[in-house]
Every structure is written in C-alpha cells, then in structure tokens.
PDB file of C-alpha atoms in Angstrom:
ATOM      1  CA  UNK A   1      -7.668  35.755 -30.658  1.00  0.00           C
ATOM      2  CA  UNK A   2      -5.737  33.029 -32.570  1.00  0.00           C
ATOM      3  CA  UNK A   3      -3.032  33.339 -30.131  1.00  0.00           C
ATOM      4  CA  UNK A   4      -5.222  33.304 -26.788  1.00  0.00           C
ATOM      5  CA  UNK A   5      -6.712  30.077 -28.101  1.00  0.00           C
ATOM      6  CA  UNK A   6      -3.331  29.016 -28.554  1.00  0.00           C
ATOM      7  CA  UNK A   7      -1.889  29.270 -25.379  1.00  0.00           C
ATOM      8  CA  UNK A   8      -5.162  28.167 -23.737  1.00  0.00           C
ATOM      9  CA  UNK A   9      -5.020  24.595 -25.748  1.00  0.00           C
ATOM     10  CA  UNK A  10      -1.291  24.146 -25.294  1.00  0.00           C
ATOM     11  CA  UNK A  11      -2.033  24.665 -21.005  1.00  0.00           C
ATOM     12  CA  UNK A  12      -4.444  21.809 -21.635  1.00  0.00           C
ATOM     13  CA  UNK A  13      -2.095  19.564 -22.963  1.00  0.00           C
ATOM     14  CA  UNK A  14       0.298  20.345 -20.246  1.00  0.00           C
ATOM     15  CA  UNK A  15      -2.202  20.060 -17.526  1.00  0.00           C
ATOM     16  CA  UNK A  16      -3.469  16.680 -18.783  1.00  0.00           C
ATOM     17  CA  UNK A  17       0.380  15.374 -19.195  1.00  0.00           C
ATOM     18  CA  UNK A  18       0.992  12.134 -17.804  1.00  0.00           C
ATOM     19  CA  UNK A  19       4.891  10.889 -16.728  1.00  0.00           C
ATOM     20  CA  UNK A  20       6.613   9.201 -19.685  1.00  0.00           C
ATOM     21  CA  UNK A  21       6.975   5.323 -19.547  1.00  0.00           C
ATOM     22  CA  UNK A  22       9.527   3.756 -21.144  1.00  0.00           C
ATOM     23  CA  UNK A  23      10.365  -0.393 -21.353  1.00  0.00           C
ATOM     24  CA  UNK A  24      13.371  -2.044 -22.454  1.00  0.00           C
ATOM     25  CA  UNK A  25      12.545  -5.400 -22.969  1.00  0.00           C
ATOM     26  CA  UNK A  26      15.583  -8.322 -23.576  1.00  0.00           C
ATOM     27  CA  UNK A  27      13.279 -11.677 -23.419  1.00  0.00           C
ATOM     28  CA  UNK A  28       9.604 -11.504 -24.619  1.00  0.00           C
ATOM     29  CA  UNK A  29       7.232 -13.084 -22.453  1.00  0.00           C
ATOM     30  CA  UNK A  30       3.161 -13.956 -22.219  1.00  0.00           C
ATOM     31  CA  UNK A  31       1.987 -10.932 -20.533  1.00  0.00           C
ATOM     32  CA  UNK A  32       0.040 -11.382 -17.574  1.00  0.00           C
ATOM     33  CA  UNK A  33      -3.426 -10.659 -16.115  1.00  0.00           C
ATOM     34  CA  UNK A  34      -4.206  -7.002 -15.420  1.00  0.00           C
ATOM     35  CA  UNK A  35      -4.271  -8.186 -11.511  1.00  0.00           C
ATOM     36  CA  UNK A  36      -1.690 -10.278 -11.646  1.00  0.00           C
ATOM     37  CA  UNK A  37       0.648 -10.045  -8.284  1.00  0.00           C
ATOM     38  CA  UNK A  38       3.605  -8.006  -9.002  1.00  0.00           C
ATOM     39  CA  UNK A  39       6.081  -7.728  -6.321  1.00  0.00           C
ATOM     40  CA  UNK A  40       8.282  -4.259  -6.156  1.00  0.00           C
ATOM     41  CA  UNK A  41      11.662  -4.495  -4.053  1.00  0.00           C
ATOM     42  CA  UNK A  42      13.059  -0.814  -3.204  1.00  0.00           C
ATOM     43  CA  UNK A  43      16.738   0.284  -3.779  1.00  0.00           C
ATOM     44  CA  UNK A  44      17.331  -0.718  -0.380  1.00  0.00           C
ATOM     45  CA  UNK A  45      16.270  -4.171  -0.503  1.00  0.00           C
ATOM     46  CA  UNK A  46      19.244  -6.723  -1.064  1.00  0.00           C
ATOM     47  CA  UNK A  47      17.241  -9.564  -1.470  1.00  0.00           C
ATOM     48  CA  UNK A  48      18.757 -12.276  -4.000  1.00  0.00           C
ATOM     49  CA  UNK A  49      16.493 -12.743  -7.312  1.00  0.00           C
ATOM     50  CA  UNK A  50      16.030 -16.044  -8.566  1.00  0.00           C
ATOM     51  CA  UNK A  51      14.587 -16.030 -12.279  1.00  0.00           C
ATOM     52  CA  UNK A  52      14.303 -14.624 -15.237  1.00  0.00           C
ATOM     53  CA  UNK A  53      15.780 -11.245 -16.582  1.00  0.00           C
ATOM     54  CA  UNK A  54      12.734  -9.450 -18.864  1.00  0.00           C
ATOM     55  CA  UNK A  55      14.024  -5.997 -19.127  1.00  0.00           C
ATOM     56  CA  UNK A  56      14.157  -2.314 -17.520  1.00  0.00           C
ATOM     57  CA  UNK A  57      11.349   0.092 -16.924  1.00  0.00           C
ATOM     58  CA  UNK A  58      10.789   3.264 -16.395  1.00  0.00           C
ATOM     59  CA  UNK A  59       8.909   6.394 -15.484  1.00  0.00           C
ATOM     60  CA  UNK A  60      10.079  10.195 -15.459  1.00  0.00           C
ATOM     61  CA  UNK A  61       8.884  13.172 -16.128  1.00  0.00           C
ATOM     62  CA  UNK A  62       7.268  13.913 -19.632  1.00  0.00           C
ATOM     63  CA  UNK A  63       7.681  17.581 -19.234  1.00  0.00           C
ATOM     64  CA  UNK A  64       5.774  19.110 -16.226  1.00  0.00           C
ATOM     65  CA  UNK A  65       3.846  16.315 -15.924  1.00  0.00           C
ATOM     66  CA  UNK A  66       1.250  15.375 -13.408  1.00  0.00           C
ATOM     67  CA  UNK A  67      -0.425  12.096 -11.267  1.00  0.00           C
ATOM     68  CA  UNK A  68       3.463  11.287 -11.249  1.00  0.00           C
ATOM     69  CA  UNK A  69       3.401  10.659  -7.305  1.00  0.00           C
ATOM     70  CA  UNK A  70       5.420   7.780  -6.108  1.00  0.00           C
ATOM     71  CA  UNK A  71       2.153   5.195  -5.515  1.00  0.00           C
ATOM     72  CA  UNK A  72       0.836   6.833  -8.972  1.00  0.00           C
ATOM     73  CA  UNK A  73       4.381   5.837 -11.081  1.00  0.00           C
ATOM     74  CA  UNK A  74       4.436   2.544  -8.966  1.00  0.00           C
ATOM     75  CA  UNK A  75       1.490   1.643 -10.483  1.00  0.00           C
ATOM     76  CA  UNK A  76       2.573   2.667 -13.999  1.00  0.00           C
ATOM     77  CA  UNK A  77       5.508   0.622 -13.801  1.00  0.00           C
ATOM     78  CA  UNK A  78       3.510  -2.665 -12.598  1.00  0.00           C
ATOM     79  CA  UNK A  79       1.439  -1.850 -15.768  1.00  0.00           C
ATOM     80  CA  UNK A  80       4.706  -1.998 -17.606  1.00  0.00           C
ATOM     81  CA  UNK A  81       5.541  -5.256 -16.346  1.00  0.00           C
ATOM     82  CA  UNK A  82       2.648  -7.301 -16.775  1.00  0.00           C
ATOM     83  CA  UNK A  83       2.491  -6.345 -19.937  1.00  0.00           C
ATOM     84  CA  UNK A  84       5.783  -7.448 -20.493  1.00  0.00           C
ATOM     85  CA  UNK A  85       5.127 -10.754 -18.945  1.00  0.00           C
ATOM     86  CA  UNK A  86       7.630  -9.848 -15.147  1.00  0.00           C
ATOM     87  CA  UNK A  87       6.221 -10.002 -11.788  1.00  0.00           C
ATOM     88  CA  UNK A  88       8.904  -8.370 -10.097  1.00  0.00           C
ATOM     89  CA  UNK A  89      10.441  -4.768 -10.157  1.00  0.00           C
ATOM     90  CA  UNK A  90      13.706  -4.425  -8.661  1.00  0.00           C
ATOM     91  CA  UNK A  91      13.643  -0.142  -8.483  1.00  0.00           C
ATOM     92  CA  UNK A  92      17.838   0.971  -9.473  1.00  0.00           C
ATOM     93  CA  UNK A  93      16.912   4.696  -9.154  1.00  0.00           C
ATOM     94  CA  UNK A  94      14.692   6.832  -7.570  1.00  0.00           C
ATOM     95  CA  UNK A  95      14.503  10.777  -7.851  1.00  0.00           C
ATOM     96  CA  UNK A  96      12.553  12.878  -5.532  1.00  0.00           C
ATOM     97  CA  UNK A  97      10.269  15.435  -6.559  1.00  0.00           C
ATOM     98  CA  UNK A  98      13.130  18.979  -6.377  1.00  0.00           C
ATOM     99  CA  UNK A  99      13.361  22.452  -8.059  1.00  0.00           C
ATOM    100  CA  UNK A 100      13.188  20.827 -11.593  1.00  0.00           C
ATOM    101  CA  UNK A 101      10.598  18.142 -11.198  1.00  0.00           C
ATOM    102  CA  UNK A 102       7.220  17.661  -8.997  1.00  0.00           C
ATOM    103  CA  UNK A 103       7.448  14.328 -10.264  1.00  0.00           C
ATOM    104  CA  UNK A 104       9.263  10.831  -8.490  1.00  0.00           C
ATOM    105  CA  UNK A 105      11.074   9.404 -11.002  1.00  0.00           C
ATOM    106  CA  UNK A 106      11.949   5.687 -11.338  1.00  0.00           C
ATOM    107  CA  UNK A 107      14.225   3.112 -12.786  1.00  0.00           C
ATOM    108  CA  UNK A 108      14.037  -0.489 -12.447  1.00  0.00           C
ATOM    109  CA  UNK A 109      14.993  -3.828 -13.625  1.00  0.00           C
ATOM    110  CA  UNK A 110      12.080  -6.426 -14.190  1.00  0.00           C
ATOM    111  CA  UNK A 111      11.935 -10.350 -13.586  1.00  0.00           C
ATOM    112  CA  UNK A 112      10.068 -13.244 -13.973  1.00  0.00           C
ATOM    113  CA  UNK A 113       9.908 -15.225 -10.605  1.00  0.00           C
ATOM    114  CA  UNK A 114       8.174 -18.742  -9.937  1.00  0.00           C
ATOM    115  CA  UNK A 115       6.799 -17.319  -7.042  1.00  0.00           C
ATOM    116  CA  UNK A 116       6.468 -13.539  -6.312  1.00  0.00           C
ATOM    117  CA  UNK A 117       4.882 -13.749  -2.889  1.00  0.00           C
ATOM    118  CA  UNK A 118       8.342 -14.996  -1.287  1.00  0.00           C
ATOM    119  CA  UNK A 119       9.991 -11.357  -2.093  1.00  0.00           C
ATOM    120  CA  UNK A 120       7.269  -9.292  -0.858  1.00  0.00           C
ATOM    121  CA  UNK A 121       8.155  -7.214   2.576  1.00  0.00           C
ATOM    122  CA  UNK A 122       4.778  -5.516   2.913  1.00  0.00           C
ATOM    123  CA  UNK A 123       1.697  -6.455   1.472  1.00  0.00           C
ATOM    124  CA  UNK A 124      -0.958  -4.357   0.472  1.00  0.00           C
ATOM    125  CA  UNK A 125      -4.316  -5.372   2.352  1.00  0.00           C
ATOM    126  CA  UNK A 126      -7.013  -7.133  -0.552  1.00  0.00           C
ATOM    127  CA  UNK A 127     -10.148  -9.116   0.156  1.00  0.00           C
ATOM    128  CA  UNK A 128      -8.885 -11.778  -2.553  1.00  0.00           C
ATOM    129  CA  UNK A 129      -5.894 -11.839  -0.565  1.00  0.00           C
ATOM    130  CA  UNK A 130      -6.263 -13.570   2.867  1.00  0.00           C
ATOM    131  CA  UNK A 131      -2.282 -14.089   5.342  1.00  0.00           C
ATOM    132  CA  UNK A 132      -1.069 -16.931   5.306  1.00  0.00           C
ATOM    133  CA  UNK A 133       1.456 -18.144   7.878  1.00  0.00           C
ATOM    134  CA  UNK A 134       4.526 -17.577   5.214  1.00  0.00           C
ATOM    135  CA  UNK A 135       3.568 -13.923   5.294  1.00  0.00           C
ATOM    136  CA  UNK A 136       4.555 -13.691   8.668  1.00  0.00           C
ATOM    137  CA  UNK A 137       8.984 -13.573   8.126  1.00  0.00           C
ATOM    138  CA  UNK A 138       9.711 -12.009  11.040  1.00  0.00           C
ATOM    139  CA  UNK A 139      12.290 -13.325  14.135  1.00  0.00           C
ATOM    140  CA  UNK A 140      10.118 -14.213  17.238  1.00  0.00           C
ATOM    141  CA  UNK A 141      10.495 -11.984  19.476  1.00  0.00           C
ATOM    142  CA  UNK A 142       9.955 -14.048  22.428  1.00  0.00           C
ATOM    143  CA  UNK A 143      12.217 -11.856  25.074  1.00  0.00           C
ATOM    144  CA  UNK A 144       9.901  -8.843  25.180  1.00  0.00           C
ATOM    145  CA  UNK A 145       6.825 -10.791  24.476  1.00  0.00           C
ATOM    146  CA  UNK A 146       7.469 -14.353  26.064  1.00  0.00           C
ATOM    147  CA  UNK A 147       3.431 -15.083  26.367  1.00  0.00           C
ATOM    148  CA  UNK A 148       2.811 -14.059  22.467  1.00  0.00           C
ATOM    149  CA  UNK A 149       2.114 -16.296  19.813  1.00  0.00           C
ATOM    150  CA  UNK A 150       2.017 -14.242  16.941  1.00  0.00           C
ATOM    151  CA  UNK A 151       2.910 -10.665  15.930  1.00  0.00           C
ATOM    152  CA  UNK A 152       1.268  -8.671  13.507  1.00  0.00           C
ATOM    153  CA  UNK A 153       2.588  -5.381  11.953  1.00  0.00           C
ATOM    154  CA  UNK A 154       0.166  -3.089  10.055  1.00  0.00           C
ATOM    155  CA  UNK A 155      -0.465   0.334   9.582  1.00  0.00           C
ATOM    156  CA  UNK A 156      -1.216   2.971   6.970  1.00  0.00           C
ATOM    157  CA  UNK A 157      -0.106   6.127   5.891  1.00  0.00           C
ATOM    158  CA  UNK A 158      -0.213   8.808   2.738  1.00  0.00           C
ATOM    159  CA  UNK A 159       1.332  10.538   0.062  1.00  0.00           C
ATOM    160  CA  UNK A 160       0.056  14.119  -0.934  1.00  0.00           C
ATOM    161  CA  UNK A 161       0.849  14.592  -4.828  1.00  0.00           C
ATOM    162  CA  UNK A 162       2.461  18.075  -6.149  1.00  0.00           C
ATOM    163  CA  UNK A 163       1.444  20.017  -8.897  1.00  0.00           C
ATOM    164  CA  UNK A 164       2.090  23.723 -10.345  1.00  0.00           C
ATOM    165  CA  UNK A 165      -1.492  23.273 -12.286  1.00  0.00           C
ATOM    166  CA  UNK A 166      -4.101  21.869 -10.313  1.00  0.00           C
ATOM    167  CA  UNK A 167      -4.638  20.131  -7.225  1.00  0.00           C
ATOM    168  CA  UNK A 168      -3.204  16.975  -6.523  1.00  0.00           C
ATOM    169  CA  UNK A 169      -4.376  14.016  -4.838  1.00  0.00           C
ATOM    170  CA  UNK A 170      -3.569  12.285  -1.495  1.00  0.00           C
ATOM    171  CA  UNK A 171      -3.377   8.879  -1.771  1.00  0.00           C
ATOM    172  CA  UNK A 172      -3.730   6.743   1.602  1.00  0.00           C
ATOM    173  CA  UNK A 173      -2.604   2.834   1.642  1.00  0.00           C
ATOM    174  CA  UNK A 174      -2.917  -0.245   4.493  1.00  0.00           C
ATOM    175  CA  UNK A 175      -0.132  -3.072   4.463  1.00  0.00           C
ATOM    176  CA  UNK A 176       1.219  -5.804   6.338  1.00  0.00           C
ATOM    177  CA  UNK A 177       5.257  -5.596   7.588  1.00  0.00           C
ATOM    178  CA  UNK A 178       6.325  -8.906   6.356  1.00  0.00           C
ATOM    179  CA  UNK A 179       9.642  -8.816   7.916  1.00  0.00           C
ATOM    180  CA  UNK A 180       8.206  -7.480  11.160  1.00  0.00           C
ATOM    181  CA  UNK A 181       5.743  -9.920  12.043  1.00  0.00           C
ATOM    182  CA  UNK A 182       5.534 -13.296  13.069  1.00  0.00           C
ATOM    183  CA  UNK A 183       4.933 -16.679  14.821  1.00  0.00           C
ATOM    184  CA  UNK A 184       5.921 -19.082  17.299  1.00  0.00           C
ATOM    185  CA  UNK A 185       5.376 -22.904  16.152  1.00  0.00           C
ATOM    186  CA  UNK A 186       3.053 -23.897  18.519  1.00  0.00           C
ATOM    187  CA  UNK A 187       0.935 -20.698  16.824  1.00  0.00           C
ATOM    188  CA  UNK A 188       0.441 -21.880  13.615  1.00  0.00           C
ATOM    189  CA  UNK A 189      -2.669 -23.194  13.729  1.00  0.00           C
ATOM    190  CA  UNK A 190      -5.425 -21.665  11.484  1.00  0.00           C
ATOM    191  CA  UNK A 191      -7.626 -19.940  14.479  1.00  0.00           C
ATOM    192  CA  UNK A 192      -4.612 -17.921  15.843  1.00  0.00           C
ATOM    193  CA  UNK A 193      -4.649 -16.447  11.673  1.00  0.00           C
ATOM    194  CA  UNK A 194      -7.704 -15.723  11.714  1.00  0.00           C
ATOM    195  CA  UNK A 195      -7.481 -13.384  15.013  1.00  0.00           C
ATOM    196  CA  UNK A 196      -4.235 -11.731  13.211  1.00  0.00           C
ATOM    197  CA  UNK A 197      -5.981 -11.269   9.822  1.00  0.00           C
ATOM    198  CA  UNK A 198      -8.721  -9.531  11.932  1.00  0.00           C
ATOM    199  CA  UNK A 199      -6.161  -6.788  12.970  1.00  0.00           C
ATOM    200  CA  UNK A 200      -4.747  -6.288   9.623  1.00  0.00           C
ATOM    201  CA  UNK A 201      -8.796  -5.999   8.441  1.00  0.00           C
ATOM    202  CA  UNK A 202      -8.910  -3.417  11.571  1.00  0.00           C
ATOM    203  CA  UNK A 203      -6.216  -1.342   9.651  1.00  0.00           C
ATOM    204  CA  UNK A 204      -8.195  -1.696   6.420  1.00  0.00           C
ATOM    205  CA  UNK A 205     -10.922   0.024   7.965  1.00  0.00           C
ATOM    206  CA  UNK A 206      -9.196   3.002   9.632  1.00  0.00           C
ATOM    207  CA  UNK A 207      -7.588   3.432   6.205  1.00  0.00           C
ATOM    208  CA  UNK A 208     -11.143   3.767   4.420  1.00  0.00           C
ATOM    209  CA  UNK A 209     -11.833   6.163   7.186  1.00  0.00           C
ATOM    210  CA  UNK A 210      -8.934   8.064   6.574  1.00  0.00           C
ATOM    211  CA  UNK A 211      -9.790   8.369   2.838  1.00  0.00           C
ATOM    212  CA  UNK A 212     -13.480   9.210   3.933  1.00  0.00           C
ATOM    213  CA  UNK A 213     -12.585  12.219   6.176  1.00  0.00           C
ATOM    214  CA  UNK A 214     -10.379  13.577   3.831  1.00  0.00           C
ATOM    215  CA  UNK A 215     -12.890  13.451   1.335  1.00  0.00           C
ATOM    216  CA  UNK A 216     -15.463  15.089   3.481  1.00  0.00           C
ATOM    217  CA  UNK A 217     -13.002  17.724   4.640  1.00  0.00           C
ATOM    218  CA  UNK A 218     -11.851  18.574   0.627  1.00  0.00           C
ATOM    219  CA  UNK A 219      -8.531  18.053   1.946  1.00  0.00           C
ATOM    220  CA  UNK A 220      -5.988  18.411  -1.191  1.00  0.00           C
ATOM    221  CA  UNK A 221      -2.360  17.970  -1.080  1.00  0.00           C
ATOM    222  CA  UNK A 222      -1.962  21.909  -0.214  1.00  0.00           C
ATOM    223  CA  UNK A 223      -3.326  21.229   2.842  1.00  0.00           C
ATOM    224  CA  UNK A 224      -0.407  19.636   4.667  1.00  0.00           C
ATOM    225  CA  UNK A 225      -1.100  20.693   8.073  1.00  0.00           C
ATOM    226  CA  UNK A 226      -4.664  19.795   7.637  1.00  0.00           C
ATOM    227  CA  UNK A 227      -3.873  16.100   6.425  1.00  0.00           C
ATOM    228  CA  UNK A 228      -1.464  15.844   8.688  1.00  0.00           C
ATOM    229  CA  UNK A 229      -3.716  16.620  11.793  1.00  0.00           C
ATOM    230  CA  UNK A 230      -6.848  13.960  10.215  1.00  0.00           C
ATOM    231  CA  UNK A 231      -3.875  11.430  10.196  1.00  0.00           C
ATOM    232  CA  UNK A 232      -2.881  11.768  13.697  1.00  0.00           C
ATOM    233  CA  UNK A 233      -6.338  11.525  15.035  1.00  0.00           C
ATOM    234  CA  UNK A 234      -7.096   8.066  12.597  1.00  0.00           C
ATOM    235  CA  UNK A 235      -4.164   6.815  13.406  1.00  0.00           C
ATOM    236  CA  UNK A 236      -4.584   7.316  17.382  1.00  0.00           C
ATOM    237  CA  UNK A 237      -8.198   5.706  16.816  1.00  0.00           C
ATOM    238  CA  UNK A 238      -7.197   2.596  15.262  1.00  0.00           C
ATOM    239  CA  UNK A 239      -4.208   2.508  17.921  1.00  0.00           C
ATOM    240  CA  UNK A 240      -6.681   1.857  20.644  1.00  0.00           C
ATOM    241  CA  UNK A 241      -8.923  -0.164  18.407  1.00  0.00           C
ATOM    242  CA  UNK A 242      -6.421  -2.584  18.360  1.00  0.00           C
ATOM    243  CA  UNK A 243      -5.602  -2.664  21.720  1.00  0.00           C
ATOM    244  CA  UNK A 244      -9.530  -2.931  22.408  1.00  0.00           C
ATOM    245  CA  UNK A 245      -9.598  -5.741  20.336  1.00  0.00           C
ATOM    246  CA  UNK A 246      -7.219  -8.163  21.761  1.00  0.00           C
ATOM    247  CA  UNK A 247      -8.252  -7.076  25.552  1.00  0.00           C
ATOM    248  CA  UNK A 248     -11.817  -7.802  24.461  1.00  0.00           C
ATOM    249  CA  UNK A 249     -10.709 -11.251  22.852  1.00  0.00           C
ATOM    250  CA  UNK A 250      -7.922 -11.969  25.768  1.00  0.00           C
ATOM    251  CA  UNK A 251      -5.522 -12.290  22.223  1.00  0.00           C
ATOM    252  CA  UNK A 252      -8.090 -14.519  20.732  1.00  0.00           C
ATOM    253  CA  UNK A 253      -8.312 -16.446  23.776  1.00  0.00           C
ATOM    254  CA  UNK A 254     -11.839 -15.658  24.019  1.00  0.00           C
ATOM    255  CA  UNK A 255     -13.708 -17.863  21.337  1.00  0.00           C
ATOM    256  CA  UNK A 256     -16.920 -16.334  21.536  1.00  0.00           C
ATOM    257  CA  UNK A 257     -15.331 -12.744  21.883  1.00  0.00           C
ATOM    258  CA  UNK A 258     -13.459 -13.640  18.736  1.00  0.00           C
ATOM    259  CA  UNK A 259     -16.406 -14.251  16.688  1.00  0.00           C
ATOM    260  CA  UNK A 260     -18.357 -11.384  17.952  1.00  0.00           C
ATOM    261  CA  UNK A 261     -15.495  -9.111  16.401  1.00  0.00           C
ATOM    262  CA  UNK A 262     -15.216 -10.698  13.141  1.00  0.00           C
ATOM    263  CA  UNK A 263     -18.369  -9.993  12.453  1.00  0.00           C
ATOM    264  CA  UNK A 264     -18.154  -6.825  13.454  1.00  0.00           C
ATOM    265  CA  UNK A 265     -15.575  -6.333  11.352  1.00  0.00           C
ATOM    266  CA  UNK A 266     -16.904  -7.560   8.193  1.00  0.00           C
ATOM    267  CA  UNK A 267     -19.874  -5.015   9.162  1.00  0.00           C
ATOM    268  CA  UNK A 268     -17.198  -2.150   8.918  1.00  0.00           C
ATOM    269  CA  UNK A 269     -15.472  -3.313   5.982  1.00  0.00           C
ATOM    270  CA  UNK A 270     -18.951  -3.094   4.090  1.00  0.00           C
ATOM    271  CA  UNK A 271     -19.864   0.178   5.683  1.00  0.00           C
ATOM    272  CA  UNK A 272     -16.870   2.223   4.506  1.00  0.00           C
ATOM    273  CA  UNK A 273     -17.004  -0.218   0.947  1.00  0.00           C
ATOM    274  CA  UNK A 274     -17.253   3.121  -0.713  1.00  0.00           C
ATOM    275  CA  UNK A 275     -13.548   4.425   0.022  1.00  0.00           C
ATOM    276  CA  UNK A 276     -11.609   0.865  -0.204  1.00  0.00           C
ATOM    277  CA  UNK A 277      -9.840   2.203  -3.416  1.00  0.00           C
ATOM    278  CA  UNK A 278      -8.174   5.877  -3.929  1.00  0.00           C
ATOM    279  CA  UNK A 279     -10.580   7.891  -5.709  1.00  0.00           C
TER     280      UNK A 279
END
C-alpha cells in the first residue's frame, strides 16, 4: 500500500513539473513592471544591440517536464528578465523538442535598451498597444504595388504542446511583420493608420476565433490533423475578410465605408473578448 501511494505521489510531482529557469545576472538592475515591453530577437536575427549587458537566461528541461512549449518558455524567460531589470532577450540556443526532451529549450543573453520597440520584428497584437508609423520597417514596394500607400503584414498561427502525461495545450498568437510592412511618405498621415490598424484588429479577431473553435471542438495537441484542418478554414476566412475590407473601403478611400468597419470591428473584438488570451 505504502509503495502504491508512493509511486502515485511521485507521478504527481512529475506531472505538475515545470521547465527549470535559471539567470545569470552580471549588473543588477531595478526590475521592471510585470507588463513591461520586452523585446526577444531569435538566433537568426543579426541586429546590432545598443545597451546594457544584464546577464544570461535560461530555460530547459527540469526532468520530464511540462507547459515547456516554445511561447510557454518565451514567456518564462521575459519573466526572468524583468525581474532582472532587461528588456531584451537575444536567444544563443535553441533545442527542439527530440527523443530525450518534449520540451524547447532556450539560452539567451539579456539587455537593457533605451528603447525596446526599435528591435522588435513582429509585434504581438494588444489593445494598449496601437501602430505607429515606426512599426512599419519595411522597403516600399512600389514596383508590384505602384498605387499602394501602405502595406500591412499580419497573420496568426499555433503551437500544439507535447507531453507523455497529459494533454497539452495549443496556443494560437496574432502579430504584425515589422520588417514586411510599410509606407510611402505621402502615406503617413494618421487616417491611412487607422485603416491599417483595422486589418491588423481583423487578424485579432480571426485569432480569437481560432482559439474559440478549438475550444468548442476539445481540440488538444494530439489532434494534429484536426487543428490543422480548423486552421486552414480560419485562416481562408480572414483571407477574404481582408480582401472584403479594403474593396468595401476602396483602401480606405471610402470615408464613410471606413467608419462603418471600425465599428464593426470594435463590435467583434468585444464579441469574441472571451478568447483574447490563451486559456
């Protein structure tokens, strides 16, 4: 009996496992707000970094641990870094969930910046956090779209999480291409934003719709073919939402058009309130 009870407390402790975090930290700082802006730059990003050196953090696996997907030990490691005062992870290493490991495990360097927002290649969509015209970085591309004032680049997508002891989760997310969008000069005036904020608040909604029909449908992260079907059919919706959107507004040439779908919008946004965070 003793040893039954034994082996069922010890799977408890392994089921509720979390990845290990781990900070090195070389110049104390103030730490910040719990919602402070915290850039993260991928191996692959080259970008110079201005500012200060705070340390390295890091996440790997604490022994068959779980909620260790790669959005799940991004967040961890933003945790680490406000708390060590940095508001920008430059990730050194990343291992893929294999054989040994369901888990992605990271390395990174952390710094403090003067301004964060100047790093960032996507952005995460927020209601505190409106574009601006410096969010759009991208080269014109006025060849293939000579009549266009401004390009936005949005979408969503999902990661399934993997686990030997329980279900994992499936977490969906909207952002903004930094790098892919942009604007013409004569563009930047604040009524041509607001008809390009409108499609990345279009995105916003498909994404809460996403996370709504997967909910509905119980779909776990065993259900690959499943998710994978939901996403195709979301993602072809908001496709020709968009393209409904600037026919309807002639590209925001239509004032009265354009108002009609903000609202409309905002309508949405509050309908599908429920599902703007991964449950």
């Amino acid at each position: 009996m003793k040893k039954v009870n034994l082996y069922f407390f010890i799977s408890i402790v392994v089921v509720a496992c979390s990845p290990k975090l781990k900070s090195n930290i070389v110049q104390t700082l103030s730490p910040l707000s719990d919602n402070a802006l915290v850039v993260v730059l991928d191996i692959s990003d080259n970008q110079s970094i201005i500012g200060k050196a705070v340390g390295t953090i890091e996440a790997k696996d604490g022994g068959l641990a779980v909620s260790c997907t790669y959005y799940e030990n991004i967040l961890n490691l933003k945790k680490l870094a406000r708390k060590a005062g940095a508001n920008l992870i430059k990730i050194t290493e990343h291992k893929t969930p294999d054989k040994w490991s369901s888990c992605h495990r990271l390395k990174a360097k952390i710094y403090s910046v003067t301004n964060p927002k100047q790093y960032e290649i996507q952005i995460e969509w927020s209601a505190d956090r409106k574009l601006t015209w410096k969010d759009f970085k991208g080269k014109p591309d006025t060849i293939n779209h000579p009549n266009t004032l401004a390009m936005t680049n949005s979408g969503f997508g999902y990661e399934s999480g993997i686990s030997m002891f329980k279900e994992g989760k499936i977490f969906v997310q909207s952002v903004f291409n930094t790098n892919e969008s942009w604007v013409v000069p004569k563009g930047k005036n604040d009524y041509v934003l607001r008809h390009e904020q409108i499609h990345f608040d279009i995105t916003e909604i498909y994404s809460r719709k996403l996370r709504k029909v997967l909910t509905d449908a119980k779909i776990t992260s065993s259900d690959t073919q499943r998710a994978k079907a939901i996403f195709d059919k979301i993602f072809n919706e908001l496709q020709k939402r968009q393209d409904k959107y600037d026919r309807e507004t002639k590209y925001g040439d239509k004032k009265e058009t354009q108002e009609n779908w903000e609202a409309i919008v905002e309508i949405e946004l509050a309908k599908y309130e429920f599902y703007k965070e991964n449950k």
